[in-house]
Tab-separated table of C-alpha atoms in Angstrom:
chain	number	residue	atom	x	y	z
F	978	UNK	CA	-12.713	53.398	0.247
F	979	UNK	CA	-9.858	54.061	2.501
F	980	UNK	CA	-9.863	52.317	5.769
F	981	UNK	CA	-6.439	52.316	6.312
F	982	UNK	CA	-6.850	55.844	8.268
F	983	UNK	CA	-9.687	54.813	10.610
F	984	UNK	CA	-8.809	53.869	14.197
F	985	UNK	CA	-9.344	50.143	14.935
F	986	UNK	CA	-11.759	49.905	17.327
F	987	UNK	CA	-10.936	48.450	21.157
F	988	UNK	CA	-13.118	46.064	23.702
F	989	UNK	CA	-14.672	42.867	22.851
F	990	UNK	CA	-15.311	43.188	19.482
F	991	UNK	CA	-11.115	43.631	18.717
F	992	UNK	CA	-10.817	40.815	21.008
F	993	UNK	CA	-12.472	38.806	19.422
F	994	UNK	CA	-10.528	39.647	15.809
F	995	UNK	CA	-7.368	38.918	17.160
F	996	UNK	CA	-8.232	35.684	19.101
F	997	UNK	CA	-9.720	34.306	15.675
F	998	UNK	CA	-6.652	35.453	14.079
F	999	UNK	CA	-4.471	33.751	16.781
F	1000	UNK	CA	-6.638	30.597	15.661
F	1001	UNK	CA	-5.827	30.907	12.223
F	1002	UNK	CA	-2.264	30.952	12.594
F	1003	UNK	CA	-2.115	27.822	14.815
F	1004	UNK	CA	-4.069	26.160	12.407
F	1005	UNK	CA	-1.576	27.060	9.610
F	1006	UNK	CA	-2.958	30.076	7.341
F	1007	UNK	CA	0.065	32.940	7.971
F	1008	UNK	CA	-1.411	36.474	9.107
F	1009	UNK	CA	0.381	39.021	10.383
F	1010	UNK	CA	-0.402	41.971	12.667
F	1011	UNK	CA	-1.189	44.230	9.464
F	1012	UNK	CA	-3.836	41.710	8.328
F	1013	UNK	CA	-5.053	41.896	11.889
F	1014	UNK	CA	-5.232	45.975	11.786
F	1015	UNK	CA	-7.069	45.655	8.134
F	1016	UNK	CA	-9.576	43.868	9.197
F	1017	UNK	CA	-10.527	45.895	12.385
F	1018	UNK	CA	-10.651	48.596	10.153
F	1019	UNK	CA	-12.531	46.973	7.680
F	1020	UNK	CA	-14.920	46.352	10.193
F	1021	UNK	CA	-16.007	49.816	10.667
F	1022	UNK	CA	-17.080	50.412	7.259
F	1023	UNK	CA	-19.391	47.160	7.453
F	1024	UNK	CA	-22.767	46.433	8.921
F	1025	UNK	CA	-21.366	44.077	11.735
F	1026	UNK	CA	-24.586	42.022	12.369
F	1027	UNK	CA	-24.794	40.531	9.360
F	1028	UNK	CA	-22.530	37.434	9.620
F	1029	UNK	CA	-22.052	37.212	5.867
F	1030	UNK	CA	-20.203	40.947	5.308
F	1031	UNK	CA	-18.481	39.983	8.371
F	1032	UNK	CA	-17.681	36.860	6.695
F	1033	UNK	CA	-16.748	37.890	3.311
F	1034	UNK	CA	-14.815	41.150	4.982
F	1035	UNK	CA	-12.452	39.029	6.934
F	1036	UNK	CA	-12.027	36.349	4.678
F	1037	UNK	CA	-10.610	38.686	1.986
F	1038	UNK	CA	-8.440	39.761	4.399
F	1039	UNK	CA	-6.594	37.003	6.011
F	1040	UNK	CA	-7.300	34.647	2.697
F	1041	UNK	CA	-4.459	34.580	0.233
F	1042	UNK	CA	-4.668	30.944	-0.948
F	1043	UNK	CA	-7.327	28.905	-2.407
F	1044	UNK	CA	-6.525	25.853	-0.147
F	1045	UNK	CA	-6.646	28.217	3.271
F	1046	UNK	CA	-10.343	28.924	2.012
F	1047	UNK	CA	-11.936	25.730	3.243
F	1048	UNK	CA	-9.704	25.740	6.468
F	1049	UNK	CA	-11.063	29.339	6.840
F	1050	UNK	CA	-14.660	28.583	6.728
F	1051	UNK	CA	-14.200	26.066	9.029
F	1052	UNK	CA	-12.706	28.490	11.674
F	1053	UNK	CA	-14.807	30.913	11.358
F	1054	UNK	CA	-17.819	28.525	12.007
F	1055	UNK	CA	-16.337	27.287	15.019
F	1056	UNK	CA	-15.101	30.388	16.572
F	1057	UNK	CA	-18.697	32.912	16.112
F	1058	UNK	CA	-21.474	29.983	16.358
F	1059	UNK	CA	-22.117	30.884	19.802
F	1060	UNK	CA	-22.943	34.294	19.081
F	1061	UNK	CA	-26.401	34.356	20.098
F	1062	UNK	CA	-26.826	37.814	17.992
F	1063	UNK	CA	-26.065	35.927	14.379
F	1064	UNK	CA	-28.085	32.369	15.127
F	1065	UNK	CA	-31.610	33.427	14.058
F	1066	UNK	CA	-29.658	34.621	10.396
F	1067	UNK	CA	-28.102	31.354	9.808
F	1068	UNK	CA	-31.274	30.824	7.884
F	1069	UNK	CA	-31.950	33.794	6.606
F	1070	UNK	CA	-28.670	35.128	5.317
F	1071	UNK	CA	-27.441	33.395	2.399
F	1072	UNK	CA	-23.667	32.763	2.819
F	1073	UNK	CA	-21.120	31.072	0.470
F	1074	UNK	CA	-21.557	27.706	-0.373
F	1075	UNK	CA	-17.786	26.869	0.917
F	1076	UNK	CA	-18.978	28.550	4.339
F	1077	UNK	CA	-21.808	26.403	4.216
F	1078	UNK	CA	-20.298	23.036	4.159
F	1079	UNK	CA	-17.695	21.520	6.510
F	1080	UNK	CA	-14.274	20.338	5.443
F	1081	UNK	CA	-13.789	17.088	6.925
F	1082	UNK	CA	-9.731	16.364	6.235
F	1083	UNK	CA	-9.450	19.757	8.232
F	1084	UNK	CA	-12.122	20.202	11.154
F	1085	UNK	CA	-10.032	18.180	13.822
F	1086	UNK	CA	-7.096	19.699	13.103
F	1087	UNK	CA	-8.882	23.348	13.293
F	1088	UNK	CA	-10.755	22.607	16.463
F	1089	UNK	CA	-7.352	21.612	18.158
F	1090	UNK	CA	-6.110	24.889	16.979
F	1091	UNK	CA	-9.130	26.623	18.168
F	1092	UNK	CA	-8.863	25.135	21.664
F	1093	UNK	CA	-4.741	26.053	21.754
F	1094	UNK	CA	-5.816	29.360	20.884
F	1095	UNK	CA	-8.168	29.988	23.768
F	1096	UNK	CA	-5.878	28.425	26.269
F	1097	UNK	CA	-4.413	30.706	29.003
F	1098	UNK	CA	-1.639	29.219	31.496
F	1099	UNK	CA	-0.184	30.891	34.014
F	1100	UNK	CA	3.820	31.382	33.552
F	1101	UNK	CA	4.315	28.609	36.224
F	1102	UNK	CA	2.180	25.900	33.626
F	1103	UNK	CA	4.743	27.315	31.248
F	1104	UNK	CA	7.427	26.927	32.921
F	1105	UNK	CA	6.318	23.169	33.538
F	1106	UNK	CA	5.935	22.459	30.159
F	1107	UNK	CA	9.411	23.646	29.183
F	1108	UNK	CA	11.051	21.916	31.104
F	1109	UNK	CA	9.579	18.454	30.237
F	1110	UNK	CA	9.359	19.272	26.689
F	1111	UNK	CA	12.997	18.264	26.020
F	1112	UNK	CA	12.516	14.495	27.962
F	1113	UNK	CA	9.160	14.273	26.244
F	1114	UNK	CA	10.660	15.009	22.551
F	1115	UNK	CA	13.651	12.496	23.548
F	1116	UNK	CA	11.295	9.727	24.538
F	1117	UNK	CA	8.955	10.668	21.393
F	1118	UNK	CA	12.053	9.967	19.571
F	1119	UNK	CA	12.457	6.349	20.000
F	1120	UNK	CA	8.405	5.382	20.737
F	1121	UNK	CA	6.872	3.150	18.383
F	1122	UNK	CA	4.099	4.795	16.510
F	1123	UNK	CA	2.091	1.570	17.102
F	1124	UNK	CA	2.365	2.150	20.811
F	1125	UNK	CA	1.531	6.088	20.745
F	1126	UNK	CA	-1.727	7.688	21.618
F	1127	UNK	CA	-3.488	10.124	19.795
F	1128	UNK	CA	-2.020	13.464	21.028
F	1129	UNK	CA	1.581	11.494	20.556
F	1130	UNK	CA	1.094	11.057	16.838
F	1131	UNK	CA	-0.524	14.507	16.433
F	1132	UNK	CA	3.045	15.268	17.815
F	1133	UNK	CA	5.056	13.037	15.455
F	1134	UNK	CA	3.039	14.368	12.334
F	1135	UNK	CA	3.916	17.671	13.654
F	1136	UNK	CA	7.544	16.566	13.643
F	1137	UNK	CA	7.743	15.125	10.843
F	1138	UNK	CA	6.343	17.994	8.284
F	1139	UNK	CA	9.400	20.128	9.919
F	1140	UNK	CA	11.605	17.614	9.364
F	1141	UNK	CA	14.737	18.792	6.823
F	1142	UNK	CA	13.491	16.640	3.553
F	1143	UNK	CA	15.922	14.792	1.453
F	1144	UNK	CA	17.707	16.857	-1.165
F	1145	UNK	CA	19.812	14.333	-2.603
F	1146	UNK	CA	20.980	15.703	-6.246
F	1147	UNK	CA	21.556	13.500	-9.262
F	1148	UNK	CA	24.052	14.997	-12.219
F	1149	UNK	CA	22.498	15.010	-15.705
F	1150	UNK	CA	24.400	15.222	-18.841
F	1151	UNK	CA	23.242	18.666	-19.377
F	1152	UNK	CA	25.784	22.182	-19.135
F	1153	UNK	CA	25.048	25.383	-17.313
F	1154	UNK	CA	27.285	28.650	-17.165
F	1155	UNK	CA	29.561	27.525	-14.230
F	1156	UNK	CA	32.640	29.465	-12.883
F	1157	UNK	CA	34.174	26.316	-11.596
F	1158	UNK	CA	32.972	24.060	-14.561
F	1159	UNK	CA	35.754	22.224	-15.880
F	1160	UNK	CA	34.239	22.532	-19.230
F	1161	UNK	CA	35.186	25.287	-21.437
F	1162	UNK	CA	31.963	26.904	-22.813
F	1163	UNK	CA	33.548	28.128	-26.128
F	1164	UNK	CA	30.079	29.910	-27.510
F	1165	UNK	CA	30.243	32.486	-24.989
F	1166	UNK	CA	34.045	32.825	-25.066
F	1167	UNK	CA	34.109	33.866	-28.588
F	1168	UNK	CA	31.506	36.186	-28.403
F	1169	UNK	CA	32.730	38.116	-25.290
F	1170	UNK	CA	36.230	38.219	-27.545
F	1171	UNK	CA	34.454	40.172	-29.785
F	1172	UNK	CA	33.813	43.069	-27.589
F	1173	UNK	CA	38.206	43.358	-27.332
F	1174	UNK	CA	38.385	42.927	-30.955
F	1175	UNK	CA	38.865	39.273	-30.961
F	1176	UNK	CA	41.267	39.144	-27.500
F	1177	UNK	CA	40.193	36.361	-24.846
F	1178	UNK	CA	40.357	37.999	-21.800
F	1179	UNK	CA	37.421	36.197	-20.461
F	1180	UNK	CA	37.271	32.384	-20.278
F	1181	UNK	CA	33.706	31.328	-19.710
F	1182	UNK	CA	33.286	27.983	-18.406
F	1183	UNK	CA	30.197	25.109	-18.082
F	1184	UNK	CA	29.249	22.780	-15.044
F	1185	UNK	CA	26.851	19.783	-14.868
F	1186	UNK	CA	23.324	20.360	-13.978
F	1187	UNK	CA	22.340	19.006	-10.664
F	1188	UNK	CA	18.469	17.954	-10.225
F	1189	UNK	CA	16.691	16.049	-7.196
F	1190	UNK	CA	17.104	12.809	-7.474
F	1191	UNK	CA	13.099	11.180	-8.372
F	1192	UNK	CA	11.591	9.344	-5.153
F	1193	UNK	CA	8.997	7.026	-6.165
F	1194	UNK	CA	7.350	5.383	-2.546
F	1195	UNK	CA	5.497	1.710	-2.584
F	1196	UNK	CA	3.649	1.585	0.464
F	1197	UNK	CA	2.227	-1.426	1.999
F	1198	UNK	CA	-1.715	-0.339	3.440
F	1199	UNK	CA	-2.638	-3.738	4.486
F	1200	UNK	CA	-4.246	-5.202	7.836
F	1201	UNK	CA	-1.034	-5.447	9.531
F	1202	UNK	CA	0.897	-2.348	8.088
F	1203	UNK	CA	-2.122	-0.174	9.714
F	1204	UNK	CA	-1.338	1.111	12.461
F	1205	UNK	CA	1.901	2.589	10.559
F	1206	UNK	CA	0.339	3.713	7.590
F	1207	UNK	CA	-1.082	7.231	7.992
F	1208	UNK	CA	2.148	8.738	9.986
F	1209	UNK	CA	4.122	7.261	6.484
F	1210	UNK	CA	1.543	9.212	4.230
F	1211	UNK	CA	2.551	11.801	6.351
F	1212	UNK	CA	6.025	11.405	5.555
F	1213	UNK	CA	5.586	11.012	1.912
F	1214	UNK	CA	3.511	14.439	2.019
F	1215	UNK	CA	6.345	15.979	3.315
F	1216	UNK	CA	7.928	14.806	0.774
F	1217	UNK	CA	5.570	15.580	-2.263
F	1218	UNK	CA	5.442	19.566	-0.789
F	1219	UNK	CA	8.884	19.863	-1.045
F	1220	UNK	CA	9.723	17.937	-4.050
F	1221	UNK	CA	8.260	17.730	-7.987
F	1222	UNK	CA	9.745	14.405	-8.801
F	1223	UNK	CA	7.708	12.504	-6.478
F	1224	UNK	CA	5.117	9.052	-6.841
F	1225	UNK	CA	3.834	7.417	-4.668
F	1226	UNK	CA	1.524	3.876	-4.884
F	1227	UNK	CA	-0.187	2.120	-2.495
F	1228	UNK	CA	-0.978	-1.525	-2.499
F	1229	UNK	CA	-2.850	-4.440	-0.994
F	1230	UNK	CA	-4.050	-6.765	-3.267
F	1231	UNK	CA	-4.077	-4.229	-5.250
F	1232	UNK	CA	-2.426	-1.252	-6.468
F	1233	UNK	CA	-3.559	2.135	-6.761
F	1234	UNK	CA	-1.885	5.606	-8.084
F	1235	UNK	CA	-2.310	8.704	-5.380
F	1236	UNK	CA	0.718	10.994	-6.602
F	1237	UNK	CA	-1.940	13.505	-7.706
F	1238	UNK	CA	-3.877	12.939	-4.056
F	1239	UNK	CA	-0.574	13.544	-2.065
F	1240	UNK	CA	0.024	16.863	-3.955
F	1241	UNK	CA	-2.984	18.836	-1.972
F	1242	UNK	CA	-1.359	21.594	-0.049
F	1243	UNK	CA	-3.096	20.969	2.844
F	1244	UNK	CA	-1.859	16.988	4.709
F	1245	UNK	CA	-5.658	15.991	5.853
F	1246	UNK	CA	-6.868	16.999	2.741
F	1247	UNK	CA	-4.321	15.275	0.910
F	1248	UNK	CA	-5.129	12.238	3.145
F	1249	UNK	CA	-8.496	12.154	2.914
F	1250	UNK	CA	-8.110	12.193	-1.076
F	1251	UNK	CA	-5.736	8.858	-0.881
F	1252	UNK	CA	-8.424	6.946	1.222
F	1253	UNK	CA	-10.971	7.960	-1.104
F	1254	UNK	CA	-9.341	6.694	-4.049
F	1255	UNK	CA	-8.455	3.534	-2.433
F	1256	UNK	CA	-10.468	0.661	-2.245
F	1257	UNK	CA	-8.735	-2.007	-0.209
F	1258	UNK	CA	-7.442	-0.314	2.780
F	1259	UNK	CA	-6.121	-2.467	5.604
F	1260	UNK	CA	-7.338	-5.997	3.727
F	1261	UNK	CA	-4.740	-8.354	2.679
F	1262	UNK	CA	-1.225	-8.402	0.695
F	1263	UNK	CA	-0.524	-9.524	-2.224
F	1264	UNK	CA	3.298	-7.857	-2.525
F	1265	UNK	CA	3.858	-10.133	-6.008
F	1266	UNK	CA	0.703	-9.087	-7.782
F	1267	UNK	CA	1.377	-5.048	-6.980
F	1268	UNK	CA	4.683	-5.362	-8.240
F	1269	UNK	CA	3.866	-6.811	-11.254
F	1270	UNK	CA	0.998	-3.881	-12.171
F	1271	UNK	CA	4.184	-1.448	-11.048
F	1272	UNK	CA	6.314	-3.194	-13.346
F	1273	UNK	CA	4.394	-3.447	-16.339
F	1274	UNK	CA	2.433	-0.360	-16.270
F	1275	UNK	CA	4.125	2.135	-14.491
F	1276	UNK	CA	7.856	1.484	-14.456
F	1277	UNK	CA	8.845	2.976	-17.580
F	1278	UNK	CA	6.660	6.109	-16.862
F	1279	UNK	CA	8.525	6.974	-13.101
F	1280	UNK	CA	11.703	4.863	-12.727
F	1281	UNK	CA	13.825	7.119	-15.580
F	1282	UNK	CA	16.020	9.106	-14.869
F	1283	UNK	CA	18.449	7.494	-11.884
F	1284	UNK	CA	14.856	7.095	-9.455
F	1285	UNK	CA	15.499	5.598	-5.934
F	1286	UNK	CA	12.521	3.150	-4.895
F	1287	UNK	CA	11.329	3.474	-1.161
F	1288	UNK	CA	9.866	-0.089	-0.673
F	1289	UNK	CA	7.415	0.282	2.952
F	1290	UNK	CA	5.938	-3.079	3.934
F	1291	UNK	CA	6.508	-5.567	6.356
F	1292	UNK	CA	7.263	-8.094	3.600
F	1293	UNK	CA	4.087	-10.487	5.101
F	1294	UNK	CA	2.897	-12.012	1.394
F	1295	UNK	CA	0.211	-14.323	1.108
F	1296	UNK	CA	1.348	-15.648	-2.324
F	1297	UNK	CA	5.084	-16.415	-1.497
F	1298	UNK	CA	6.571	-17.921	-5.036
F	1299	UNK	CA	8.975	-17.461	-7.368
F	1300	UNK	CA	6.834	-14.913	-8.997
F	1301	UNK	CA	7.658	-12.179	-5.822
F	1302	UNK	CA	11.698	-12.683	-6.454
F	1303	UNK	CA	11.384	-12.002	-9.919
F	1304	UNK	CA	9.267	-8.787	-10.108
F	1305	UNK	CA	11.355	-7.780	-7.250
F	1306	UNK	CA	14.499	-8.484	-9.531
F	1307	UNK	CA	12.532	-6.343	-12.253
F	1308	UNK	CA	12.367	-3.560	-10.041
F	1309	UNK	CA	15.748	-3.627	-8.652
F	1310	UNK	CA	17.223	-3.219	-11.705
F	1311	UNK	CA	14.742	-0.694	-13.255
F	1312	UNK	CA	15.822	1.954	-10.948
F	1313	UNK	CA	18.947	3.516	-9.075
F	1314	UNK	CA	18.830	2.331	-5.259
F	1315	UNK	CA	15.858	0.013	-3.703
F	1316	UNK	CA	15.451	1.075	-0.110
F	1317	UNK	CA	13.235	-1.421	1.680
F	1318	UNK	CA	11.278	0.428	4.739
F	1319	UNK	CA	10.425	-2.939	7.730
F	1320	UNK	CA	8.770	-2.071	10.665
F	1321	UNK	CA	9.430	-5.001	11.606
F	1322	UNK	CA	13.418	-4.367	12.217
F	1323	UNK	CA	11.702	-2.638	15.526
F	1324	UNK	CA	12.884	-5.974	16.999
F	1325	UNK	CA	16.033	-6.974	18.125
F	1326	UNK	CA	16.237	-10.553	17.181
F	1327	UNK	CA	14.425	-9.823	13.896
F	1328	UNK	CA	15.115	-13.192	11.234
F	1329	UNK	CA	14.437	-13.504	8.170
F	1330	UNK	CA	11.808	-16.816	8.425
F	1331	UNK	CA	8.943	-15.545	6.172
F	1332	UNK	CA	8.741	-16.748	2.453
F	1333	UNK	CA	8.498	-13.453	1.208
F	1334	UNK	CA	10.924	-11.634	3.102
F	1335	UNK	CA	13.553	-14.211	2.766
F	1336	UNK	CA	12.663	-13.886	-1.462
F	1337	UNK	CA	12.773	-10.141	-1.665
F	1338	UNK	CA	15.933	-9.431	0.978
F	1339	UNK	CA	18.303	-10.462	-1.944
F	1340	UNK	CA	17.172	-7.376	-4.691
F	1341	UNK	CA	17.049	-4.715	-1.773
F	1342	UNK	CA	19.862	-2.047	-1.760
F	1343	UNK	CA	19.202	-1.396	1.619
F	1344	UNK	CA	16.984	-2.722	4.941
F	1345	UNK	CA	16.426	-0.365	7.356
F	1346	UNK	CA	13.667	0.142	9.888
F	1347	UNK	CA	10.812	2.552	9.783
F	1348	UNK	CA	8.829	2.365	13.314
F	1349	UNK	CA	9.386	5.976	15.070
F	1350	UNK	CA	10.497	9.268	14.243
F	1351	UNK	CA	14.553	8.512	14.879
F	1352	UNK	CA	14.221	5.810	11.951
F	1353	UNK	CA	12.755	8.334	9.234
F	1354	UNK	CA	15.826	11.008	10.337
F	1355	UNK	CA	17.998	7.916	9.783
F	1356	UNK	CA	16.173	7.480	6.137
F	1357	UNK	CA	16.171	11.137	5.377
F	1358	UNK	CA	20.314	11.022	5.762
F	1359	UNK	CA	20.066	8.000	4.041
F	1360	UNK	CA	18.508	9.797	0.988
F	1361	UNK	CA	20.939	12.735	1.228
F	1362	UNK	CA	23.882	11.168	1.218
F	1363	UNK	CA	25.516	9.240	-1.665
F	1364	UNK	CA	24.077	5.943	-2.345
F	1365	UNK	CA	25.897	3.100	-0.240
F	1366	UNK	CA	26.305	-0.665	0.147
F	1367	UNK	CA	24.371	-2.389	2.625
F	1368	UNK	CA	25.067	-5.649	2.266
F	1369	UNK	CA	26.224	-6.511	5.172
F	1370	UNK	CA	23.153	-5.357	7.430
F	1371	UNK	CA	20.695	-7.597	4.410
F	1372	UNK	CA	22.827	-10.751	5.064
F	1373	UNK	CA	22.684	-10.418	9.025
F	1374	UNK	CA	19.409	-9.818	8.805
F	1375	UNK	CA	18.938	-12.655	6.822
């Protein structure tokens, strides 16, 4: 069946095509304008009252990814459910079961796309909004995330999944075919002699191999690490989608695995795994206890290879004892660099007077703060650049 040659029809029904496919764009599925010709096509050759071809027809158009199905479904739900034409076959019509059911980790984020989508503003609101957008984004900069509102941290996420990821590089002992290598790769020298009748004409040369340095993240989801938690999952998403060498824990008073969670392509889905897989969310903190479980189950498994540790907690432990400094200890020397993440350094006249920070501030690398989207561009540079000695910022701090 060739619908590429039909025209694509015009009026409401083509409006209505490219509005939804406006949505689907904001709320992160790529189509183009061809997709958007397909399907009017497609259209044509259909029986357009029964919502289940249209369904089907349009999602094998603009769907080209198994994870933009369930953000698809949801979409499409939202966007034709007030056609009063398709309500009475909502019964009737069997439809797939993934159009069925509702995606929670994705709904809000596709009914804040739908409602972008729909907006019209005259070029004066436009105007407007340009011109404040550079203040707003400075002031966005340095706000705490405790102290934004919801549309403020729907802006942060935003900001930080475009943020340029770390891609620090760590050399490995192994050799690659390198024209600047200082290593001469004899192998290949003597065999391209043998094409001159044994002249070297050719040197051939080897190079170190470069790989991403592993990031393994300890994050802190207890009662008063809350209102910081999710826009640092965020973060560590970010992460995970760009990078393979990637864990990430979470702990409370207790301490739970969600590297596989975190790898969803989609971030609410990915989210929405990690809280369902953990089972003391914002409770209390036991810092000594999680560290040991690290240490002794999964230290060996993730801290090879030259790691670097990202340490996120506020360093509040209940149990303060002599049992914190020496897992910490453990763990400092297990891996490359220990990068402990405070909100708490949000304040200027931040001490040291806790038990447990004053016991872990002595195996750290590096203190820096984590409380707004200027102190995780400070951490990404951090990560890129070549490992460095902080000591001076620990001891004033302490």
């Amino acid at each position: 069946m060739a619908i590429n040659h039909l025209s694509p029809p015009t009026g409401q029904m083509a409006d209505n095509v490219i509005g939804f496919a406006r949505a689907l764009r904001a709320a992160g599925i790529p189509v183009g304008p061809g997709a958007v010709i397909d399907a009017l096509n497609a259209l044509q050759v259909i029986e357009i009252g029964n919502r289940a071809d249209v369904f089907t027809t349009l999602e094998a158009i603009f769907v080209k990814r198994h994870e933009h199905a369930l953000i698809f479904a949801q979409a499409f739900d939202l966007f034709f459910r007030a056609a009063e034409e398709w309500k009475h076959m909502l019964d009737s019509v069997p439809l797939p079961d993934h159009a069925r059911k509702k995606p929670p980790p994705a709904s809000r984020r596709v009914q804040e796309a739908l409602s972008q989508a729909q907006m019209t503003e005259t070029p004066q609101a436009q105007e407007q909004e340009l011109r404040l957008s550079v203040s707003d984004k400075e002031v966005l900069q340095k706000k705490d995330f405790a102290q934004m509102t919801a549309a403020e941290i729907a802006e942060a996420t935003r900001a930080i999944a475009q943020m340029k990821l770390p891609q620090a590089e760590l050399r490995t002992r192994r050799y690659q075919p390198d024209a600047r290598g200082l290593r001469l790769d004899m192998r290949r020298t003597l065999r391209g002699s043998l094409r001159t009748g044994g002249d070297i004409i050719d040197i051939h040369r080897l190079g170190r191999i470069d790989k991403p340095a592993p990031i393994v993240a300890l994050l802190d989801i207890s009662g008063s690490m809350s209102e910081y938690t999710r826009l640092f999952l965020h973060f560590l998403h970010a992460i995970t989608d760009a990078r393979k060498r990637v864990s990430v824990f979470l702990f409370g008073t207790r301490l739970t695995n969600v590297t596989r969670s975190l790898r969803a392509r989609d971030p609410d889905e990915a989210l929405a795994s990690c809280s369902s897989s953990v089972e003391d969310w914002a409770g209390g903190t036991r810092i000594a206890t999680s560290l040991h479980s690290f240490n002794k189950l999964w230290g060996r498994r993730v801290l090879g290879q030259g790691a670097i540790v990202l340490l996120i907690s506020d360093g509040l432990e209940r149990e303060a004892d002599a049992r914190l400094a020496f897992e910490m200890d453990r763990l400092h020397r297990s891996c490359r660099r220990l990068i402990w993440l405070n909100p708490l350094l949000r304040y200027g006249g931040f001490e040291a007077k806790a038990q447990g920070i004053k016991m872990m501030l002595p195996h750290v690398d590096e203190f820096r703060p984590v409380h707004n989207l200027s102190s995780i561009e400070g951490l990404i540079e951090a990560l890129s650049s070549a490992p460095a000695h902080h000591r001076s910022l620990i001891r004033s701090a302490a």
